[in-house]
XYZ file of C-alpha atoms in Angstrom:
564
model
C 15.253 -16.439 10.719
C 18.330 -18.110 12.148
C 20.507 -20.341 10.034
C 19.938 -23.781 11.565
C 21.475 -25.889 8.827
C 24.219 -27.126 11.161
C 23.187 -26.350 14.752
C 25.743 -26.918 17.525
C 24.975 -29.950 19.652
C 24.213 -28.935 23.242
C 26.770 -30.188 25.710
C 24.098 -31.997 27.727
C 23.105 -33.984 24.673
C 26.796 -34.572 23.996
C 27.279 -36.049 27.469
C 24.273 -38.309 27.016
C 25.675 -39.692 23.777
C 29.088 -40.167 25.304
C 27.485 -42.260 28.011
C 26.425 -44.707 25.318
C 29.920 -45.052 23.973
C 30.503 -42.236 21.465
C 34.153 -41.215 21.495
C 33.816 -37.690 20.091
C 31.016 -35.344 19.077
C 31.212 -32.448 16.668
C 30.543 -29.238 18.591
C 30.196 -26.650 15.853
C 33.163 -27.200 13.558
C 35.487 -28.632 16.182
C 35.633 -32.284 17.208
C 36.065 -32.499 20.971
C 37.018 -35.871 22.453
C 35.454 -36.054 25.867
C 34.497 -38.306 28.720
C 31.271 -38.546 30.661
C 32.253 -35.772 33.061
C 32.830 -33.288 30.255
C 36.626 -33.248 30.549
C 38.945 -33.289 27.565
C 41.039 -36.369 26.874
C 44.096 -34.741 28.502
C 42.180 -34.315 31.763
C 41.597 -30.573 31.381
C 38.223 -29.006 30.734
C 37.966 -28.021 27.098
C 36.374 -24.633 27.856
C 36.465 -21.749 30.318
C 32.848 -21.764 31.404
C 31.746 -23.244 34.745
C 30.884 -26.922 34.987
C 27.221 -27.235 34.035
C 25.379 -29.479 31.648
C 24.294 -26.588 29.430
C 26.713 -24.882 27.032
C 27.662 -21.283 27.829
C 28.533 -20.171 24.323
C 29.192 -16.565 25.355
C 32.071 -17.768 27.560
C 33.932 -19.153 24.549
C 36.336 -17.064 22.455
C 34.383 -14.421 20.552
C 31.080 -15.542 22.023
C 30.297 -12.268 23.780
C 31.048 -10.052 20.786
C 27.867 -9.923 18.732
C 25.471 -7.220 17.624
C 22.377 -6.745 19.759
C 20.718 -4.445 17.230
C 17.013 -5.382 17.163
C 15.668 -7.060 14.013
C 12.102 -7.540 12.815
C 11.876 -10.980 14.445
C 12.730 -9.439 17.818
C 9.564 -7.362 17.595
C 7.378 -10.048 16.048
C 8.132 -12.594 18.785
C 8.241 -10.144 21.692
C 5.578 -11.103 24.284
C 3.157 -8.461 25.538
C 2.510 -9.771 29.081
C 5.431 -12.136 29.781
C 8.683 -10.705 31.094
C 11.553 -10.817 28.602
C 14.849 -8.912 28.687
C 15.147 -5.801 26.573
C 18.484 -7.116 25.248
C 20.723 -10.096 25.979
C 20.137 -13.642 27.200
C 17.981 -14.587 30.187
C 17.324 -17.936 31.829
C 16.531 -19.040 35.422
C 14.431 -16.801 37.688
C 16.313 -15.959 40.878
C 15.582 -14.342 44.213
C 11.791 -14.078 43.918
C 10.654 -11.917 46.825
C 7.656 -9.709 47.669
C 8.565 -6.905 50.052
C 7.141 -3.463 50.772
C 4.569 -3.760 47.999
C 7.050 -4.732 45.286
C 7.633 -8.045 43.591
C 11.303 -8.572 42.801
C 12.295 -10.723 39.848
C 16.014 -11.415 39.577
C 17.267 -13.668 36.816
C 20.290 -15.246 35.158
C 21.454 -12.724 32.603
C 24.125 -11.994 30.016
C 23.594 -8.326 29.125
C 26.147 -8.306 26.297
C 25.083 -11.266 24.119
C 21.961 -13.244 23.316
C 23.846 -16.378 24.361
C 24.299 -17.995 27.776
C 27.435 -17.051 29.665
C 29.076 -14.248 31.671
C 26.188 -14.633 34.074
C 25.003 -11.648 36.111
C 21.820 -11.187 38.089
C 19.370 -9.072 36.093
C 16.550 -7.411 37.988
C 12.997 -6.173 37.426
C 10.266 -5.036 39.806
C 6.471 -4.979 39.651
C 3.505 -4.081 41.816
C 1.311 -6.829 40.309
C 3.554 -9.504 38.699
C 2.699 -8.239 35.197
C 3.768 -4.598 34.807
C 7.516 -5.078 35.090
C 10.089 -2.291 35.243
C 13.727 -2.941 34.412
C 16.263 -2.229 37.144
C 20.070 -2.058 37.062
C 22.034 -5.286 37.271
C 21.903 -6.475 40.878
C 24.904 -8.837 41.087
C 27.855 -8.698 38.699
C 30.172 -11.315 37.319
C 33.499 -10.827 39.136
C 36.999 -12.337 39.011
C 35.691 -14.880 41.536
C 33.190 -16.215 39.008
C 29.796 -15.843 37.440
C 26.670 -15.177 39.515
C 24.682 -18.399 39.166
C 21.182 -19.112 40.468
C 20.110 -18.396 44.035
C 17.411 -16.881 46.208
C 16.671 -13.757 48.236
C 15.111 -13.550 51.690
C 13.906 -10.630 53.761
C 15.558 -10.292 57.165
C 13.151 -8.023 59.085
C 14.600 -8.904 62.497
C 18.259 -8.798 61.412
C 18.717 -12.429 62.396
C 21.734 -12.471 60.112
C 23.480 -9.671 61.974
C 24.459 -8.260 58.592
C 22.691 -4.914 59.038
C 23.300 -1.956 61.311
C 21.185 -1.440 64.411
C 17.693 -0.390 63.435
C 18.148 -1.478 59.818
C 16.467 -4.331 58.009
C 17.138 -5.556 54.546
C 17.382 -8.343 52.017
C 19.951 -11.107 51.734
C 20.758 -12.938 48.512
C 22.204 -16.437 48.743
C 23.648 -17.535 45.408
C 26.337 -19.576 43.666
C 29.645 -18.104 42.527
C 30.715 -20.345 39.668
C 34.138 -20.488 38.050
C 35.725 -23.097 35.804
C 36.925 -25.041 38.845
C 34.658 -24.162 41.754
C 31.042 -23.598 42.746
C 30.526 -22.063 46.182
C 27.655 -20.344 47.985
C 27.905 -16.602 48.609
C 25.711 -13.994 50.266
C 25.041 -10.381 49.303
C 22.988 -7.759 51.109
C 20.883 -4.728 50.260
C 18.440 -2.440 51.963
C 15.929 -2.192 49.124
C 17.096 -4.861 46.661
C 18.226 -2.395 43.999
C 21.872 -3.056 44.802
C 23.108 -6.284 46.341
C 26.635 -6.092 47.728
C 28.717 -9.146 48.515
C 29.117 -9.546 52.246
C 32.532 -10.038 53.890
C 33.564 -13.593 54.632
C 32.389 -15.197 51.381
C 31.960 -17.970 50.507
C 29.658 -19.017 53.320
C 29.488 -22.624 52.097
C 32.183 -24.488 50.194
C 32.237 -28.246 49.588
C 35.278 -27.952 47.280
C 33.149 -29.036 44.359
C 32.692 -27.745 40.826
C 29.120 -29.086 40.708
C 27.348 -27.593 43.730
C 24.815 -24.856 43.009
C 21.452 -23.081 43.022
C 20.621 -22.534 46.723
C 17.021 -21.826 47.698
C 16.659 -20.585 51.284
C 13.503 -20.464 53.402
C 12.870 -19.684 57.058
C 11.454 -22.747 58.810
C 9.398 -21.296 61.660
C 8.804 -24.529 63.644
C 12.552 -25.046 64.095
C 13.421 -21.345 64.161
C 16.185 -21.557 61.572
C 17.058 -20.904 57.968
C 17.028 -23.920 55.681
C 18.917 -24.148 52.398
C 18.213 -26.690 49.687
C 21.016 -26.842 47.142
C 21.940 -29.198 44.293
C 24.923 -31.524 44.365
C 24.346 -31.745 40.678
C 26.387 -34.682 39.398
C 25.714 -36.744 42.529
C 21.970 -36.353 41.871
C 21.423 -35.282 45.450
C 19.782 -32.315 47.139
C 21.614 -31.103 50.204
C 19.740 -29.692 53.204
C 21.698 -27.203 55.310
C 20.581 -25.186 58.349
C 21.751 -21.868 59.754
C 20.806 -19.459 62.554
C 22.190 -16.408 60.724
C 22.586 -17.118 56.967
C 26.369 -17.050 57.436
C 27.195 -20.312 59.194
C 25.755 -23.449 57.641
C 25.580 -27.045 58.898
C 24.666 -29.983 56.703
C 21.537 -31.701 58.017
C 20.716 -34.332 55.373
C 20.641 -35.239 51.709
C 17.853 -36.404 49.424
C 18.404 -38.605 46.374
C 19.221 -39.974 43.949
C 15.499 -40.271 43.199
C 13.117 -39.740 40.327
C 14.559 -38.753 36.969
C 18.320 -38.292 37.174
C 19.520 -37.012 33.822
C 23.006 -35.524 33.842
C 22.520 -32.780 36.453
C 20.158 -31.908 39.263
C 19.564 -28.145 39.354
C 17.438 -25.381 40.916
C 15.754 -27.135 43.873
C 12.824 -25.515 45.680
C 11.169 -26.598 48.920
C 7.705 -25.256 49.711
C 4.681 -26.127 51.821
C 1.595 -26.214 49.584
C -2.081 -26.262 50.562
C -4.145 -29.340 49.720
C -7.501 -28.773 48.038
C -9.583 -30.473 50.751
C -7.619 -29.050 53.664
C -4.232 -29.286 55.264
C -0.868 -28.936 53.576
C 2.110 -30.992 52.441
C 5.737 -30.258 51.656
C 6.879 -30.461 48.059
C 10.462 -30.691 46.788
C 11.024 -29.486 43.223
C 14.126 -30.567 41.304
C 15.026 -29.535 37.770
C 17.127 -31.872 35.601
C 19.111 -31.290 32.456
C 19.273 -33.166 30.199
C 17.162 -36.254 30.765
C 13.578 -35.128 30.330
C 11.297 -37.717 28.700
C 10.305 -34.957 26.253
C 13.979 -34.199 25.609
C 16.394 -31.776 27.222
C 15.455 -30.044 30.470
C 12.404 -30.350 32.731
C 11.275 -29.959 36.326
C 10.007 -32.771 38.557
C 8.531 -32.782 42.044
C 8.131 -35.028 45.094
C 5.365 -34.765 47.709
C 6.381 -35.644 51.239
C 7.207 -34.501 54.770
C 9.840 -32.102 56.100
C 10.834 -31.829 59.763
C 13.277 -28.944 59.538
C 16.221 -31.188 58.752
C 15.254 -33.912 56.282
C 12.724 -34.385 53.508
C 11.004 -37.759 53.151
C 9.088 -38.412 49.935
C 5.815 -40.316 49.991
C 7.184 -42.404 47.146
C 10.444 -42.405 45.151
C 8.661 -41.815 41.855
C 8.720 -38.181 40.768
C 6.044 -36.401 38.774
C 6.840 -33.979 35.966
C 5.311 -30.523 36.151
C 4.719 -29.913 32.450
C 3.683 -32.139 29.531
C 5.326 -29.913 26.918
C 8.951 -28.833 26.735
C 9.555 -25.248 27.820
C 9.163 -25.029 31.602
C 12.333 -25.078 33.709
C 13.987 -23.894 36.928
C 10.834 -22.686 38.663
C 11.197 -20.643 41.813
C 8.600 -19.724 44.428
C 8.058 -16.249 45.772
C 8.912 -15.489 49.382
C 6.685 -13.081 51.271
C 3.347 -13.925 49.610
C 0.171 -15.404 51.077
C -0.596 -17.830 48.251
C 2.247 -20.002 46.935
C 3.198 -18.375 43.630
C 5.960 -19.381 41.254
C 7.570 -18.311 37.987
C 9.707 -20.488 35.712
C 11.952 -19.895 32.731
C 10.166 -20.643 29.463
C 12.855 -22.440 27.517
C 14.773 -25.646 26.979
C 18.550 -26.015 26.956
C 18.368 -28.083 23.770
C 17.624 -25.042 21.617
C 17.351 -21.861 23.728
C 20.523 -20.340 22.235
C 19.291 -20.877 18.673
C 15.702 -19.602 18.739
C 15.121 -17.039 15.960
C 15.262 -13.813 17.966
C 18.593 -11.964 17.703
C 18.809 -9.090 20.186
C 17.157 -10.929 23.076
C 16.448 -14.506 24.090
C 14.527 -15.905 27.028
C 11.188 -15.190 28.711
C 9.461 -16.093 31.944
C 6.198 -17.973 32.340
C 3.167 -16.228 33.706
C 3.084 -16.207 37.505
C 1.232 -19.279 38.689
C -0.573 -20.056 41.922
C 0.297 -23.557 43.097
C -1.582 -26.047 45.252
C -2.074 -29.804 45.587
C -5.164 -31.702 44.470
C -6.218 -35.332 44.762
C -6.027 -37.446 41.624
C -7.911 -40.759 42.012
C -5.159 -42.620 40.160
C -1.925 -40.808 40.990
C -2.667 -39.396 44.431
C -1.643 -35.858 45.330
C -0.666 -33.822 42.302
C 0.403 -30.264 41.631
C -2.372 -27.962 40.400
C -1.459 -24.696 38.669
C -3.415 -21.641 37.558
C -2.324 -18.222 36.255
C -2.210 -15.675 39.068
C -4.235 -12.484 38.713
C -4.637 -12.669 34.946
C -8.282 -11.557 35.073
C -7.195 -7.958 35.701
C -5.709 -7.778 32.199
C -8.828 -8.844 30.310
C -10.155 -6.524 27.634
C -13.676 -6.552 26.138
C -14.868 -10.024 25.337
C -14.525 -11.184 21.715
C -17.862 -12.622 20.624
C -17.927 -16.389 20.366
C -21.053 -18.327 21.289
C -21.427 -21.731 22.945
C -23.537 -24.468 21.369
C -23.379 -27.667 19.362
C -20.750 -28.235 16.666
C -21.595 -31.065 14.278
C -18.946 -33.629 13.384
C -16.744 -32.406 10.576
C -17.801 -28.785 10.959
C -16.213 -25.776 12.637
C -16.774 -22.247 13.856
C -14.167 -19.508 13.825
C -13.390 -15.934 14.831
C -10.685 -13.423 13.899
C -8.075 -12.546 16.514
C -6.463 -9.129 17.006
C -2.793 -9.117 16.008
C -0.109 -8.045 18.418
C -2.134 -8.788 21.547
C -2.007 -11.611 24.038
C -5.165 -13.749 24.039
C -6.873 -15.771 26.768
C -9.334 -18.518 25.817
C -11.394 -20.344 28.443
C -13.553 -23.110 27.035
C -15.575 -26.028 28.377
C -16.725 -28.644 25.863
C -18.091 -32.173 25.751
C -17.583 -34.727 22.988
C -20.712 -36.801 22.303
C -20.724 -40.430 23.340
C -22.327 -41.537 20.074
C -19.837 -41.275 17.203
C -21.172 -39.940 13.927
C -19.057 -42.435 12.004
C -15.354 -42.578 11.264
C -13.799 -39.303 10.189
C -11.921 -39.113 6.902
C -8.900 -41.363 7.070
C -10.161 -42.918 10.269
C -9.044 -39.919 12.332
C -10.905 -39.096 15.490
C -12.995 -42.267 15.448
C -14.098 -41.786 19.042
C -14.467 -38.040 18.717
C -11.832 -35.382 18.477
C -12.170 -31.709 19.432
C -9.511 -29.289 18.164
C -8.752 -25.686 19.112
C -6.776 -24.249 16.199
C -4.868 -20.954 16.051
C -3.899 -20.262 12.445
C -3.077 -17.682 9.773
C -3.600 -17.263 6.026
C -0.177 -18.793 5.320
C -1.459 -22.206 6.346
C 0.313 -22.330 9.698
C -1.494 -23.803 12.671
C -1.087 -24.287 16.405
C -3.448 -27.062 17.492
C -4.624 -27.998 20.990
C -7.345 -30.479 21.782
C -8.705 -33.795 23.034
C -9.019 -37.213 21.430
C -11.789 -39.065 23.272
C -10.826 -42.516 21.950
C -7.174 -42.189 22.950
C -8.168 -40.348 26.147
C -5.374 -37.892 25.513
C -5.013 -34.126 25.220
C -2.476 -32.738 22.773
C -0.472 -29.641 21.920
C 0.902 -29.506 18.362
C 3.283 -26.736 17.227
C 4.733 -28.755 14.324
C 2.843 -26.799 11.640
C 4.519 -23.494 12.494
C 7.374 -22.549 10.178
C 9.332 -19.775 11.913
C 11.923 -22.036 13.529
C 13.277 -25.497 12.876
C 15.928 -27.374 14.810
C 16.452 -31.121 15.467
C 15.480 -30.878 19.139
C 12.589 -28.436 18.669
C 10.034 -31.230 18.681
C 6.515 -30.282 17.736
C 3.930 -32.569 19.328
C 3.110 -33.275 22.975
C 0.342 -35.166 24.731
C -0.941 -36.029 28.176
C -3.599 -38.455 29.472
C -6.958 -37.150 30.605
C -9.390 -38.752 33.039
C -10.612 -42.132 31.721
C -14.065 -42.029 30.131
C -14.253 -38.275 30.678
C -15.564 -36.686 27.485
C -15.970 -33.264 29.068
C -12.932 -30.998 29.291
C -12.074 -27.453 30.260
C -9.098 -25.609 28.797
C -7.574 -22.272 29.676
C -5.106 -21.155 27.005
C -2.913 -18.054 26.989
C -1.324 -17.173 23.653
C 1.273 -14.396 23.646
C 3.564 -13.876 20.617
C 6.152 -16.687 20.930
C 4.505 -18.484 23.854
C 1.505 -20.624 24.683
C 0.460 -21.921 28.111
C -2.280 -24.562 28.318
C -4.090 -25.442 31.565
C -6.526 -28.376 31.715
C -7.756 -31.060 34.147
C -8.230 -28.332 36.793
C -4.612 -27.279 36.363
C -3.190 -30.738 37.004
C -2.131 -30.975 33.362
C -0.215 -27.996 32.008
C 1.657 -27.580 28.739
C 4.138 -24.725 28.271
C 5.654 -24.215 24.834
C 7.578 -21.716 22.759
C 6.015 -21.141 19.350
C 7.479 -19.447 16.277
C 5.006 -18.935 13.453
C 6.361 -17.227 10.338
C 3.420 -14.790 10.557
C 1.129 -13.869 13.464
C -1.688 -16.287 14.294
C -4.849 -14.260 13.684
C -7.665 -16.816 13.465
C -9.228 -19.088 16.100
C -11.140 -22.134 14.857
C -13.037 -24.776 16.862
C -13.279 -28.022 14.930
C -14.721 -31.483 15.602
C -14.258 -34.814 13.865
C -15.689 -38.278 14.431
C -18.417 -37.054 16.754
C -20.520 -34.019 17.522
C -19.503 -31.813 20.429
C -21.187 -29.273 22.655
C -19.388 -26.115 23.717
C -20.906 -25.459 27.127
C -19.044 -22.228 27.820
C -16.493 -20.113 25.988
C -14.833 -16.812 26.819
C -12.259 -15.123 24.620
C -10.440 -11.988 25.747
C -7.564 -9.869 24.531
C -5.146 -9.128 27.364
C -3.834 -5.637 27.996
C -0.176 -5.135 27.202
C 1.936 -4.809 30.352
C 5.530 -4.759 29.117
C 7.337 -1.597 27.970
C 8.668 -3.278 24.856
C 8.039 -2.859 21.137
C 5.644 -5.582 19.978
C 4.167 -6.608 16.630
C 1.287 -4.134 16.899
C 3.767 -1.271 16.786
C 3.111 -0.229 20.392
C 5.999 0.606 22.715
């Protein structure tokens, strides 16, 4: 377990405190006077890493010289079906593309330390979004800067003119980031295994040190490429158009709008289907820090896009996730159903989580659509993509009535990912106040636990009309910003709920309200969670349907079960 007795304060949190008048914050053992823009008192940046609101500890002296020898915790917390790097530090997904039967997953990667910094583009490929195979690094850090977030597009008609006659290929559009500049570059490859910087870079330069994370799509109605890119400290999203991916013209800007935080990052623009027909455009913007839950989060706006400008239906953004570990999502290009992957982490603590040789994992792939909410209008709906193919034999657990104050339970296999799908209804007639007055209107809890007394709890409180996710009773990791309890409203007067929960080593993903409420959280129990318990208080409940499945391991990594 990591020593967290004196954790370094993330730079994003430092900037937020400075905005309220603090003159200096202790960063590790060194007091660094700073201003709101992160500059030292003498006007020079007090570090060598690029300007971003997350600390890149590996860029600091000695930061990239650490042992990556695996320890027991690296195996215990290694997920079985989520992609994680074999070694090193991983964050944002980049360049998600499906081409010639392969899904490409590029990602922000430091191969030499389990800390952020010295950013390359890592790379993995899969035929099904679950069985991932590591590939060589696709884009290197160079003297021109680190390889920050970006996207990849297929160019089957050579509209870019970057390929020889008769050739087609892939084009990456990404940010080169140095201590003083962030510019947009392009790199090409025939099969995506190697991406080589094209001549003439950068292709877009606003002479800014806070201009990053381009996502490029082809907009068929206007017959042009469209780039959305963050002007981070201005809290704006720039829209640029190009006929050839090399020459870009600014078309419009969106923002400031929604939650601002310190930085806008990782925008995505996608047209999503609506449940009852039609489609709408959705603009996703990640912010860090500034999330209501603390640290980083991703928000979205529903609206219209005409090929040049995005107009939101309303200036109020909605947050994708009610927990704390979903950030920088990116959508796949080249797929029929809109499918996205996000980084499962939060910049408040991602460089301190208890693994040593590796840090960072991706969410499960999720199919995205829009659904009508009678109160909030159109909302994002998410569901895991293709997970059913991984299901093993069902673990016996029967539906039926559970009396107030009682429970039923079943043992879980260790070292395997688990999927629980459950539909339950809390009775309208309370059986009397529960002990201590808890759950007076009926409370249904789904508890994953072990014989050391640790517990991960997920459930519904019918009186409060809230669902919750509680990781606070797990003892494998403690840090001031690693908050333990999260909640989200459910439909008023609705005492029937359906949950789909995927538990995989150090991760849990919770889908409810038909995917309109999703909680994504890192979890670090001191010992594996090997018992599932369904518990009611304050009222009886009926379990209408329940399915519990182990999920087949897909990653070629050593996990707690001893498999490789």
